[in-house]
Coordinates of C-alpha atoms in Angstrom, one line a residue:
M1 CA -5.2 -20.4 -26.0
R2 CA -6.3 -19.4 -22.6
I3 CA -9.8 -19.4 -21.1
T4 CA -10.8 -15.8 -21.2
V5 CA -13.3 -15.4 -18.4
Y6 CA -12.0 -12.0 -17.1
R7 CA -13.2 -10.9 -13.7
A8 CA -13.0 -7.8 -11.6
R9 CA -13.9 -8.7 -8.1
A10 CA -13.7 -7.3 -4.6
A11 CA -12.2 -9.4 -1.8
C12 CA -10.0 -10.3 1.1
V13 CA -7.4 -12.9 0.0
P14 CA -4.3 -13.6 2.0
A15 CA -1.3 -11.8 0.5
A16 CA 1.0 -14.8 1.0
I17 CA -1.2 -16.9 -1.2
M18 CA -1.3 -14.2 -3.9
A19 CA 2.5 -13.8 -3.9
W20 CA 2.9 -17.6 -4.2
L21 CA 0.6 -17.7 -7.2
G22 CA 2.4 -14.8 -8.8
G23 CA 5.6 -16.8 -8.5
M24 CA 4.0 -19.6 -10.5
S25 CA 3.3 -17.3 -13.5
V26 CA 5.2 -18.3 -16.6
G27 CA 3.7 -16.0 -19.3
A28 CA 4.0 -12.7 -17.4
S29 CA 6.1 -11.0 -20.1
A30 CA 3.8 -12.0 -22.9
Q31 CA 0.7 -10.8 -21.0
T32 CA 1.9 -7.2 -20.8
D33 CA 1.3 -6.7 -24.5
V34 CA -2.3 -8.1 -24.4
L35 CA -5.0 -5.4 -24.6
E36 CA -7.4 -5.5 -21.7
P37 CA -11.0 -6.0 -22.7
V38 CA -13.4 -3.0 -22.4
V39 CA -16.4 -3.3 -20.0
V40 CA -19.6 -1.3 -20.6
T41 CA -22.1 -2.7 -18.1
A42 CA -20.1 -1.7 -14.9
T43 CA -20.5 2.0 -15.4
R44 CA -22.7 2.4 -18.6
T45 CA -19.5 3.8 -20.3
E46 CA -16.5 2.0 -21.9
V47 CA -13.9 1.3 -19.2
P48 CA -10.8 -1.0 -19.4
L49 CA -11.3 -4.0 -17.2
T50 CA -8.3 -3.2 -15.1
D51 CA -10.0 0.1 -14.1
V52 CA -13.3 -1.4 -13.2
V53 CA -14.2 -1.3 -9.5
A54 CA -17.4 -3.5 -9.8
D55 CA -17.5 -7.3 -9.8
V56 CA -17.7 -8.1 -13.5
S57 CA -17.3 -11.2 -15.7
I58 CA -17.0 -11.3 -19.5
I59 CA -17.9 -14.3 -21.7
D60 CA -16.2 -13.8 -25.0
R61 CA -16.9 -15.3 -28.5
E62 CA -14.4 -18.1 -28.1
Q63 CA -16.1 -19.5 -25.0
L64 CA -19.5 -19.2 -26.7
E65 CA -18.3 -21.2 -29.7
R66 CA -17.1 -24.0 -27.3
A67 CA -20.5 -24.3 -25.8
G68 CA -21.9 -26.6 -28.5
M69 CA -25.6 -27.2 -28.1
Q70 CA -25.8 -25.7 -24.7
S71 CA -28.0 -22.7 -24.0
L72 CA -26.9 -19.3 -22.6
I73 CA -28.1 -20.3 -19.1
D74 CA -25.7 -23.3 -19.2
V75 CA -22.8 -21.0 -20.1
L76 CA -23.6 -18.5 -17.4
A77 CA -23.7 -21.4 -14.9
N78 CA -19.9 -21.6 -15.1
L79 CA -19.5 -18.0 -13.7
P80 CA -18.9 -17.2 -10.0
G81 CA -21.9 -15.9 -8.1
I82 CA -24.4 -17.5 -10.4
Q83 CA -26.7 -20.5 -9.8
I84 CA -29.3 -21.8 -12.2
S85 CA -32.5 -23.9 -12.2
F86 CA -34.5 -25.2 -15.2
N87 CA -37.4 -27.4 -15.6
G88 CA -36.0 -30.4 -17.5
S89 CA -34.9 -30.8 -21.1
Y90 CA -32.3 -29.0 -23.2
R91 CA -34.6 -26.0 -23.6
S92 CA -37.2 -25.3 -21.0
N93 CA -38.2 -22.7 -18.4
S94 CA -35.1 -21.6 -16.6
G95 CA -34.1 -19.4 -13.6
L96 CA -31.0 -17.5 -12.7
Y97 CA -29.9 -16.7 -9.2
L98 CA -27.2 -14.0 -8.8
R99 CA -25.7 -13.7 -5.3
G100 CA -28.9 -15.2 -3.8
A101 CA -31.2 -12.8 -5.7
T102 CA -34.0 -14.4 -7.7
T103 CA -34.5 -14.2 -11.5
S104 CA -36.9 -11.2 -11.2
Q105 CA -34.2 -9.4 -9.2
T106 CA -31.6 -9.5 -11.9
I107 CA -32.0 -7.4 -15.1
L108 CA -31.4 -8.8 -18.6
L109 CA -30.3 -6.3 -21.3
V110 CA -29.8 -7.1 -25.0
N111 CA -27.7 -4.4 -26.7
G112 CA -28.6 -2.0 -23.9
V113 CA -32.4 -2.5 -24.0
R114 CA -34.2 -4.4 -21.2
V115 CA -36.1 -7.6 -22.1
G116 CA -38.3 -9.9 -20.1
S117 CA -41.8 -10.5 -18.8
A118 CA -43.8 -8.0 -16.7
T119 CA -46.1 -10.8 -15.5
S120 CA -43.5 -13.2 -14.1
G121 CA -40.7 -10.6 -13.7
G122 CA -38.3 -13.0 -15.4
Y123 CA -36.9 -13.6 -18.9
S124 CA -36.3 -16.5 -21.3
L125 CA -32.5 -16.9 -21.4
E126 CA -33.0 -20.2 -23.3
S127 CA -34.5 -18.2 -26.2
L128 CA -31.3 -16.3 -27.0
P129 CA -29.2 -18.1 -29.6
L130 CA -25.5 -18.5 -28.8
D131 CA -24.5 -18.3 -32.5
R132 CA -25.7 -14.7 -32.7
I133 CA -24.1 -13.5 -29.4
E134 CA -20.7 -11.6 -29.6
R135 CA -20.1 -11.4 -25.8
V136 CA -21.9 -11.3 -22.5
E137 CA -21.1 -9.1 -19.5
V138 CA -22.3 -9.9 -16.0
L139 CA -22.3 -7.3 -13.3
R140 CA -22.7 -8.7 -9.8
G141 CA -24.1 -6.5 -7.0
A142 CA -26.8 -4.0 -6.4
A143 CA -27.1 -1.8 -9.5
A144 CA -30.5 0.0 -9.2
A145 CA -28.8 3.4 -9.2
L146 CA -27.4 2.7 -12.6
Y147 CA -30.1 0.6 -14.2
G148 CA -33.3 1.4 -12.3
P149 CA -35.7 -0.9 -10.5
D150 CA -35.1 -4.7 -10.1
A151 CA -31.3 -4.7 -10.2
V152 CA -31.1 -6.2 -6.8
G153 CA -28.6 -9.0 -7.6
G154 CA -27.0 -7.4 -10.7
V155 CA -27.3 -7.1 -14.4
V156 CA -26.7 -9.5 -17.3
Q157 CA -26.0 -7.8 -20.7
V158 CA -25.9 -9.6 -24.0
F159 CA -24.3 -8.0 -27.1
T160 CA -25.2 -9.5 -30.5
R161 CA -22.7 -9.7 -33.4
E162 CA -21.3 -6.4 -34.7
P163 CA -20.0 -5.2 -38.0
E164 CA -16.3 -5.7 -38.7
D165 CA -13.9 -4.3 -41.3
G166 CA -14.1 -6.1 -44.6
L167 CA -16.4 -9.1 -45.2
Q168 CA -16.8 -12.1 -42.8
R169 CA -18.9 -15.2 -43.5
S170 CA -19.5 -18.2 -41.3
V171 CA -21.4 -21.5 -41.5
S172 CA -21.8 -24.1 -38.7
A173 CA -23.6 -27.4 -38.5
G174 CA -23.8 -30.0 -35.7
V175 CA -25.4 -33.2 -34.5
G176 CA -25.6 -34.9 -31.2
S177 CA -27.4 -37.2 -28.7
D178 CA -31.1 -37.1 -28.1
G179 CA -31.7 -36.0 -31.7
Q180 CA -29.8 -32.7 -31.3
R181 CA -29.4 -30.8 -34.6
K182 CA -28.0 -27.3 -35.1
L183 CA -27.4 -25.1 -38.2
G184 CA -26.2 -21.5 -38.4
A185 CA -24.9 -19.0 -40.9
S186 CA -23.9 -15.3 -40.7
L187 CA -22.6 -12.5 -42.9
Q188 CA -21.1 -9.3 -41.6
G189 CA -18.9 -6.5 -42.8
Q190 CA -18.1 -2.8 -43.2
S191 CA -17.4 -0.8 -46.3
G192 CA -16.9 2.9 -46.0
A193 CA -19.5 4.5 -43.8
W194 CA -21.8 1.5 -43.9
G195 CA -21.6 -1.6 -41.6
Y196 CA -24.0 -4.5 -41.5
T197 CA -24.6 -8.0 -40.0
V198 CA -27.2 -10.6 -40.7
G199 CA -27.5 -14.1 -39.3
A200 CA -29.7 -17.1 -38.7
S201 CA -29.7 -20.2 -36.6
H202 CA -31.9 -23.3 -36.1
E203 CA -31.7 -25.8 -33.3
R204 CA -33.8 -28.9 -32.5
A205 CA -33.8 -32.1 -30.4
K206 CA -36.2 -34.8 -29.5
G207 CA -35.2 -34.2 -25.9
I208 CA -35.7 -36.2 -22.8
N209 CA -38.5 -36.8 -20.3
V210 CA -38.4 -33.6 -18.2
K211 CA -40.0 -35.0 -15.0
L212 CA -38.9 -37.6 -12.6
P213 CA -41.2 -40.7 -12.2
G214 CA -43.6 -40.1 -9.3
A215 CA -43.4 -36.3 -9.6
S216 CA -46.6 -34.3 -9.7
G217 CA -47.8 -34.0 -13.3
F218 CA -45.5 -36.8 -14.6
N219 CA -45.9 -37.8 -18.3
P220 CA -43.5 -40.5 -19.5
D221 CA -42.9 -38.9 -23.0
E222 CA -39.9 -37.3 -24.6
D223 CA -40.1 -33.5 -24.4
G224 CA -38.4 -32.1 -27.4
F225 CA -37.7 -28.5 -28.6
E226 CA -37.1 -26.5 -31.8
F227 CA -35.8 -22.9 -32.0
T228 CA -35.2 -20.5 -34.9
S229 CA -33.6 -17.1 -34.6
L230 CA -32.8 -14.3 -37.0
D231 CA -31.0 -11.0 -36.4
A232 CA -29.7 -8.1 -38.5
S233 CA -28.1 -4.7 -37.9
L234 CA -27.2 -1.7 -40.1
R235 CA -24.9 1.1 -39.1
Y236 CA -24.2 4.3 -40.9
R237 CA -21.5 6.8 -39.9
I238 CA -22.8 10.2 -40.9
S239 CA -19.5 11.9 -40.0
H240 CA -16.6 11.2 -37.8
R241 CA -18.7 12.5 -34.9
H242 CA -22.2 11.1 -35.6
A243 CA -23.5 7.6 -36.4
V244 CA -26.9 5.9 -36.5
S245 CA -27.7 2.2 -36.3
A246 CA -30.7 -0.1 -36.4
Q247 CA -30.9 -3.6 -34.9
V248 CA -33.5 -6.3 -35.0
L249 CA -33.7 -9.7 -33.3
L250 CA -36.3 -12.5 -33.6
S251 CA -36.1 -15.8 -31.7
E252 CA -39.1 -18.1 -31.6
G253 CA -39.5 -21.8 -30.7
E254 CA -41.5 -24.5 -29.1
Y255 CA -40.8 -27.1 -26.4
D256 CA -42.8 -29.8 -24.8
F257 CA -43.5 -29.9 -21.1
D258 CA -45.6 -31.9 -18.6
G259 CA -48.7 -30.0 -17.5
T260 CA -52.5 -29.5 -17.8
P261 CA -54.5 -26.4 -18.7
F262 CA -56.4 -24.1 -16.4
P263 CA -59.3 -24.2 -16.7
N264 CA -59.5 -27.8 -17.7
P265 CA -62.8 -28.4 -19.6
L266 CA -61.8 -31.9 -20.9
N267 CA -60.6 -33.1 -17.4
V268 CA -57.3 -34.2 -18.9
T269 CA -54.3 -35.2 -16.7
A270 CA -50.7 -34.6 -17.4
A271 CA -50.3 -38.2 -18.5
T272 CA -53.0 -37.8 -21.2
T273 CA -52.0 -34.3 -22.4
R274 CA -49.5 -33.0 -24.8
A275 CA -48.5 -29.6 -23.5
V276 CA -46.3 -27.3 -25.7
A277 CA -44.8 -23.9 -24.9
Y278 CA -44.3 -21.3 -27.7
P279 CA -41.8 -18.7 -26.4
K280 CA -40.8 -15.8 -28.7
L281 CA -38.6 -12.8 -28.3
E282 CA -38.8 -9.8 -30.6
Q283 CA -36.6 -6.7 -30.4
Q284 CA -36.0 -3.6 -32.4
I285 CA -33.5 -0.9 -31.6
L286 CA -32.7 2.5 -33.1
K287 CA -29.6 4.3 -31.8
W288 CA -28.0 7.7 -32.5
S289 CA -24.4 8.2 -31.2
A290 CA -23.1 11.8 -31.2
Q291 CA -19.7 13.4 -30.3
W292 CA -20.7 17.0 -29.7
T293 CA -17.3 18.1 -28.6
D294 CA -14.0 16.4 -27.7
D295 CA -15.3 16.1 -24.2
W296 CA -19.1 15.7 -24.6
S297 CA -20.7 12.6 -26.2
S298 CA -24.3 11.4 -26.1
V299 CA -26.3 8.3 -27.1
F300 CA -30.0 8.2 -27.7
T301 CA -31.6 4.8 -27.8
A302 CA -35.2 3.9 -28.7
G303 CA -36.0 0.2 -28.2
R304 CA -39.0 -2.1 -28.3
S305 CA -39.0 -5.7 -27.1
K306 CA -41.8 -8.3 -27.0
D307 CA -41.7 -11.3 -24.7
V308 CA -44.3 -13.9 -25.9
S309 CA -45.2 -16.8 -23.6
V310 CA -48.0 -19.0 -25.1
N311 CA -48.9 -22.5 -23.9
R312 CA -51.3 -24.9 -25.8
Y313 CA -52.7 -28.2 -24.7
W314 CA -54.2 -31.2 -26.6
R315 CA -55.7 -34.5 -25.5
E316 CA -53.2 -37.2 -26.7
S317 CA -55.9 -39.8 -27.5
D318 CA -57.6 -37.8 -30.2
G319 CA -55.8 -34.5 -30.6
A320 CA -58.7 -32.5 -29.2
A321 CA -57.8 -29.0 -28.1
A322 CA -57.8 -28.9 -24.3
G323 CA -57.0 -25.3 -23.7
N324 CA -54.4 -22.5 -24.1
D325 CA -53.0 -19.5 -22.3
R326 CA -50.8 -16.5 -23.1
F327 CA -48.8 -14.0 -21.0
N328 CA -47.2 -11.5 -23.4
T329 CA -45.3 -8.3 -22.5
T330 CA -44.5 -5.5 -24.8
R331 CA -41.8 -3.2 -23.5
T332 CA -41.0 0.2 -25.0
Q333 CA -37.9 2.0 -23.7
F334 CA -36.2 5.4 -24.4
V335 CA -32.8 6.3 -23.0
W336 CA -30.8 9.5 -23.5
Q337 CA -27.3 9.4 -22.0
N338 CA -24.8 12.2 -21.9
D339 CA -21.1 11.8 -20.9
I340 CA -19.0 14.8 -20.2
R341 CA -15.2 14.4 -19.5
F342 CA -13.4 16.7 -17.1
G343 CA -9.8 15.6 -17.5
R344 CA -9.7 12.0 -16.3
N345 CA -13.1 12.3 -14.6
T346 CA -16.5 11.8 -16.3
L347 CA -20.0 13.2 -15.5
S348 CA -22.9 11.1 -16.9
V349 CA -26.5 12.3 -17.0
L350 CA -29.2 9.9 -18.0
A351 CA -32.9 10.2 -18.7
E352 CA -35.0 7.0 -19.2
E353 CA -38.6 6.0 -19.7
R354 CA -39.9 2.4 -19.9
E355 CA -43.5 1.3 -20.5
D356 CA -44.7 -2.3 -20.0
K357 CA -48.0 -3.5 -21.5
V358 CA -49.4 -6.9 -20.7
D359 CA -51.6 -9.0 -23.1
S360 CA -52.9 -12.1 -21.3
T361 CA -55.7 -14.6 -21.3
T362 CA -55.8 -14.0 -17.5
A363 CA -57.5 -10.8 -16.6
F364 CA -55.2 -8.6 -14.6
T365 CA -56.6 -5.7 -12.6
V366 CA -53.8 -3.5 -14.0
S367 CA -52.1 -4.3 -17.4
K368 CA -49.8 -1.3 -17.9
R369 CA -47.0 0.3 -16.0
T370 CA -44.6 3.2 -16.8
V371 CA -41.3 4.0 -15.0
R372 CA -39.5 7.3 -15.7
G373 CA -36.0 7.8 -14.3
L374 CA -33.3 10.4 -14.1
A375 CA -29.7 9.4 -13.0
V376 CA -26.5 11.3 -12.5
S377 CA -23.1 9.7 -11.9
Y378 CA -19.6 11.0 -11.5
A379 CA -16.6 8.8 -12.1
M380 CA -13.2 9.9 -10.7
K381 CA -9.9 8.3 -11.8
Q382 CA -6.7 9.2 -10.0
E383 CA -3.2 7.6 -10.0
L384 CA -3.8 5.4 -7.0
W385 CA -7.6 5.4 -6.5
D386 CA -10.9 5.4 -8.5
A387 CA -14.5 6.2 -7.4
L388 CA -18.0 6.2 -8.8
A389 CA -20.9 8.0 -7.2
T390 CA -24.5 7.6 -8.6
V391 CA -27.9 9.0 -7.6
R392 CA -31.1 8.2 -9.3
H393 CA -34.8 9.2 -9.0
D394 CA -37.6 7.0 -10.5
R395 CA -41.3 7.4 -10.7
N396 CA -43.5 4.3 -11.0
T397 CA -47.1 5.0 -12.1
Q398 CA -48.3 2.3 -9.6
F399 CA -46.1 2.9 -6.6
G400 CA -45.0 6.5 -6.8
S401 CA -41.5 8.0 -6.6
F402 CA -38.4 6.5 -5.0
N403 CA -34.7 7.3 -4.9
T404 CA -31.6 5.0 -5.1
W405 CA -27.9 5.7 -4.7
A406 CA -24.6 3.9 -5.0
L407 CA -21.0 4.6 -4.1
S408 CA -18.0 2.5 -5.0
G409 CA -14.2 2.9 -5.0
G410 CA -10.9 1.2 -5.4
Y411 CA -7.4 1.9 -4.0
R412 CA -4.2 0.5 -5.5
L413 CA -2.0 -0.8 -2.6
N414 CA 0.8 -1.6 -5.0
Q415 CA 1.3 -2.8 -8.6
S416 CA -0.4 -6.1 -7.8
F417 CA -3.0 -5.5 -5.1
R418 CA -6.1 -3.4 -5.3
L419 CA -8.6 -2.9 -2.5
V420 CA -12.2 -2.2 -3.6
G421 CA -15.6 -1.8 -2.0
S422 CA -19.1 -0.5 -2.7
M423 CA -22.5 0.2 -1.2
G424 CA -25.9 1.1 -2.6
T425 CA -29.7 0.8 -2.3
T426 CA -32.3 -1.0 -4.5
F427 CA -36.0 -0.8 -5.2
Q428 CA -38.3 -3.5 -6.8
A429 CA -42.0 -3.3 -7.4
P430 CA -44.0 -6.6 -7.3
S431 CA -44.7 -8.2 -10.8
F432 CA -48.2 -8.4 -12.2
N433 CA -48.4 -12.1 -11.4
Q434 CA -47.4 -11.4 -7.8
L435 CA -50.1 -8.7 -7.5
Y436 CA -53.0 -9.9 -9.6
F437 CA -52.8 -13.6 -10.7
P438 CA -56.0 -15.4 -9.7
G439 CA -55.5 -17.6 -6.6
F440 CA -51.9 -16.6 -6.3
G441 CA -51.5 -12.8 -6.4
N442 CA -51.8 -10.4 -3.5
P443 CA -52.6 -6.8 -4.4
D444 CA -51.5 -5.7 -0.9
L445 CA -47.8 -6.6 -1.6
M446 CA -45.4 -3.7 -1.1
P447 CA -42.2 -2.9 -3.1
Q448 CA -39.0 -4.5 -1.9
T449 CA -36.2 -2.2 -0.8
G450 CA -32.6 -3.1 -0.1
K451 CA -29.2 -1.9 1.0
A452 CA -26.1 -3.8 -0.1
Q453 CA -22.4 -3.6 0.7
E454 CA -19.3 -5.5 -0.5
I455 CA -15.6 -5.3 0.1
G456 CA -12.6 -7.1 -1.2
L457 CA -9.1 -7.4 -2.6
R458 CA -7.8 -8.1 -6.1
Y459 CA -4.5 -9.4 -7.3
Q460 CA -3.0 -9.3 -10.8
Q461 CA 0.6 -10.2 -11.7
G462 CA 1.5 -11.3 -15.2
S463 CA -0.8 -14.1 -16.2
T464 CA -2.2 -14.5 -12.7
R465 CA -5.5 -13.0 -11.6
A466 CA -7.1 -13.8 -8.2
S467 CA -9.7 -12.2 -6.1
A468 CA -12.3 -12.6 -3.4
V469 CA -15.4 -10.7 -2.5
V470 CA -17.5 -10.5 0.7
Y471 CA -21.0 -9.2 0.1
H472 CA -24.1 -8.5 2.3
N473 CA -27.4 -7.4 0.9
K474 CA -30.5 -6.8 3.1
V475 CA -33.8 -6.8 1.2
Q476 CA -36.8 -5.5 3.1
G477 CA -40.2 -7.2 2.2
F478 CA -38.6 -10.0 0.2
I479 CA -41.2 -11.9 -1.8
T480 CA -40.5 -15.6 -2.2
P481 CA -41.2 -16.7 -5.8
A482 CA -42.9 -20.0 -5.2
T483 CA -45.3 -19.0 -2.4
N484 CA -45.6 -15.3 -3.1
V485 CA -45.3 -14.6 0.6
Q486 CA -43.7 -11.4 1.7
S487 CA -41.1 -11.9 4.4
N488 CA -40.0 -9.2 6.7
L489 CA -36.4 -9.4 5.5
A490 CA -34.0 -11.4 3.4
V491 CA -30.3 -11.4 4.1
L492 CA -28.3 -12.3 1.0
K493 CA -24.7 -12.8 2.0
G494 CA -21.8 -14.8 0.8
V495 CA -18.1 -15.0 -0.2
T496 CA -16.6 -15.6 -3.7
L497 CA -13.0 -16.6 -4.3
S498 CA -11.6 -17.0 -7.8
L499 CA -8.3 -17.6 -9.7
D500 CA -7.3 -17.4 -13.3
Q501 CA -3.9 -18.7 -14.2
S502 CA -2.1 -19.7 -17.3
W503 CA 1.2 -21.5 -18.0
G504 CA 2.0 -21.0 -21.7
P505 CA -0.6 -23.0 -23.7
T506 CA -2.5 -24.2 -20.5
A507 CA -5.1 -22.1 -18.7
L508 CA -6.9 -22.7 -15.5
S509 CA -9.9 -21.0 -14.0
V510 CA -11.2 -21.8 -10.5
S511 CA -13.9 -20.3 -8.4
Y512 CA -15.7 -21.1 -5.1
D513 CA -18.9 -19.6 -3.8
H514 CA -20.3 -19.8 -0.3
A515 CA -23.8 -18.4 -0.4
D516 CA -26.1 -18.2 2.5
P517 CA -29.3 -16.3 1.7
R518 CA -31.8 -16.4 4.5
L519 CA -35.4 -15.3 5.1
K520 CA -36.2 -13.5 8.4
P521 CA -37.6 -14.0 10.9
S522 CA -37.9 -17.8 10.0
D523 CA -34.2 -18.1 9.0
D524 CA -35.3 -20.4 6.1
R525 CA -32.9 -20.7 3.2
V526 CA -33.8 -19.1 -0.1
T527 CA -35.0 -22.0 -2.2
R528 CA -33.0 -23.5 -5.1
M529 CA -29.7 -22.0 -3.8
A530 CA -26.8 -24.2 -2.9
R531 CA -24.6 -23.0 0.0
H532 CA -21.4 -24.3 -1.6
M533 CA -20.4 -24.2 -5.3
L534 CA -17.0 -25.1 -6.8
R535 CA -16.2 -24.5 -10.5
T536 CA -13.1 -25.5 -12.3
Q537 CA -12.3 -25.0 -16.0
I538 CA -9.0 -26.0 -17.7
S539 CA -7.9 -25.9 -21.3
H540 CA -4.7 -26.8 -23.2
Q541 CA -3.6 -25.9 -26.7
H542 CA -1.3 -28.4 -28.5
G543 CA -0.7 -27.5 -32.2
S544 CA -4.1 -27.7 -34.0
W545 CA -5.8 -29.2 -30.9
L546 CA -7.5 -27.4 -28.1
S547 CA -8.9 -29.6 -25.3
F548 CA -10.9 -28.5 -22.3
A549 CA -12.7 -29.7 -19.2
E550 CA -15.3 -28.2 -16.9
L551 CA -16.1 -29.5 -13.4
R552 CA -18.9 -28.1 -11.2
L553 CA -19.5 -29.4 -7.7
S554 CA -22.6 -28.3 -5.8
S555 CA -23.9 -28.9 -2.3
N556 CA -27.6 -29.6 -1.6
R557 CA -30.3 -27.0 -1.9
E558 CA -33.9 -26.7 -0.7
D559 CA -37.1 -26.4 -2.8
T560 CA -40.8 -26.2 -2.0
Q561 CA -42.9 -29.4 -1.7
W562 CA -46.4 -29.0 -0.3
P563 CA -47.0 -28.6 2.6
G564 CA -43.3 -27.8 3.3
R565 CA -39.9 -28.2 1.8
I566 CA -37.7 -30.9 0.3
T567 CA -33.9 -31.1 0.1
L568 CA -32.4 -31.7 -3.4
P569 CA -29.1 -33.6 -3.1
G570 CA -25.8 -32.1 -4.2
Y571 CA -24.2 -33.2 -7.5
G572 CA -21.0 -33.2 -9.5
L573 CA -21.0 -32.3 -13.2
L574 CA -18.1 -33.0 -15.6
N575 CA -18.0 -31.8 -19.2
V576 CA -15.1 -32.3 -21.6
G577 CA -14.4 -31.3 -25.2
T578 CA -11.9 -30.7 -27.9
T579 CA -11.5 -28.6 -31.0
Y580 CA -9.3 -29.5 -34.0
R581 CA -8.5 -26.9 -36.6
L582 CA -8.6 -28.6 -40.0
S583 CA -7.4 -25.4 -41.8
Q584 CA -7.2 -21.7 -41.3
N585 CA -10.9 -21.4 -42.0
M586 CA -12.4 -24.7 -40.7
K587 CA -12.5 -26.5 -37.4
V588 CA -14.4 -29.4 -35.9
Q589 CA -15.6 -29.5 -32.3
A590 CA -16.7 -32.3 -30.0
R591 CA -18.3 -31.8 -26.6
L592 CA -19.3 -34.5 -24.1
N593 CA -21.5 -33.2 -21.3
N594 CA -22.3 -35.0 -18.0
V595 CA -19.5 -37.5 -18.6
T596 CA -20.4 -39.6 -15.6
N597 CA -24.1 -39.6 -16.6
K598 CA -25.1 -38.0 -13.2
S599 CA -28.8 -37.8 -12.4
F600 CA -29.7 -34.7 -10.4
S601 CA -32.4 -32.0 -10.1
L602 CA -32.1 -28.2 -10.1
A603 CA -35.9 -27.9 -9.4
N604 CA -38.1 -30.3 -7.4
G605 CA -39.6 -33.0 -9.6
F606 CA -37.5 -32.2 -12.7
T607 CA -34.6 -34.1 -14.1
T608 CA -31.6 -32.9 -16.2
P609 CA -30.0 -34.3 -19.4
G610 CA -27.8 -37.3 -18.9
R611 CA -24.6 -38.0 -20.8
N612 CA -24.8 -36.4 -24.2
L613 CA -22.4 -35.8 -27.1
F614 CA -22.5 -32.9 -29.6
V615 CA -20.2 -32.6 -32.7
S616 CA -20.1 -29.6 -35.0
L617 CA -18.2 -28.4 -38.1
N618 CA -17.5 -24.7 -38.3
W619 CA -16.3 -22.6 -41.3
N620 CA -15.5 -18.9 -41.4
D621 CA -13.5 -16.5 -43.5

């Protein structure tokens, strides 16, 4: 069983190395019969991975099942081009950095509909339950022409479980260190014109102390968490050309953190306060898919998502309420996409409207924003080359109209090598916090605009995939997240090398990132970004046993510490695990994270979980 992290990446890799790797391939003949996965996020249409020009990774269901008690942010951390940060325990506020771009500069989609907070500009990846995710696609690189404002670093798209023929049922339960508990169940199937899914999961742990001793706001308590999620979908095929579907998702939880309220009427300190966050994600989607002719199809999507961020505080000595705050975003989105084929080429026309409304205990000068967009793209596919051209016009009710464009292409040098490249522009308006938050916001901030390029080479021969990509992204008016200062320019540049190789039952995946995002004119590094990151994953199937190991090595990174900066040391993280199939329908899994019990920080003042074990039993039919 191989590790199925498939990638399509641009790059410049020496041909001699590629040829040598191709000679190592053992399972080449077997691989020719394997169907390539289909990618949606790269072009907004279904495209076989081998035809994708963009830099894409897919996380499949098998990998998600091996994750154990980890969150989605932990799983994404194993992909090239991605770095993460989070404030402490197993579930807490997290951040994702894609090719040097900050969390607010990467779009998160769930089933094609954008989710997240209009106040912070980010999203709660820790709120999405792994049990209910079918697959994840990550598109690296400027994607504003396809997906609209904010897609500076790329797009992460999550697809929840989908109906399948017949009837499938599953139940899973697990326990682990630090009070970890997990329980999940699902039912999905399809009969005639009707398809359906329904599932639920519950996770909890007593957690760890999220802050380091001596850090600002330290409270020496254990910061636990509890999350519950429900989701369901219903699909009806009206005819062989028309289908309608409805999807709902609810994930809510709570986790402890160290902090104090603002304002602070009881004059409590972090050491005398119990602070609890109550995140919640709600989403409802209606979709109509139509095949008007053999060459013309369309999809109309109406979606609503609600990102709830509520914090409550109590004085620990007597339980007296010390304060609360909320920062909630309700996002309504309508998308109408039409795809028209001309032989092997495809013309796509898309109209989109998104409205964000903010409900907060903090009074914002403006609490609503609407963005309307129109995009046209043309995908060309020839025997030796492919190309995609996209232009887009958006109108933001706060900042007016703006245009973005993108052009990408690939050329097959021979059966094994493919040269690819792309360029495009981006646009990002400041978030409501950046504009209006008391004592922090600056209403004079201007939108960030960027221009990105990348070039590279890919290699595929039998069971060997290798690639490298060189990227360069200039962002004018870059806004630093921690200080809310608008720099003249940020240059986000780097190189990614990767290799996927299998030898029969053994599979290896290796990637290396050199990232050097800098602010101009100061030449300061973008905070919380390591310059060097090496990731290695290996698995081996032996009869009923599947064993795997994950190694991540990171160099140091910088973070803010008043009145300047601090350097966070590099680290090495080793995770191992095994799966034993008891029967055709039942398996047991064990995962040991942070084998060496390494203590390290991904954000100044915050710790990370030490060595921890999670064991689960899974049944499905």
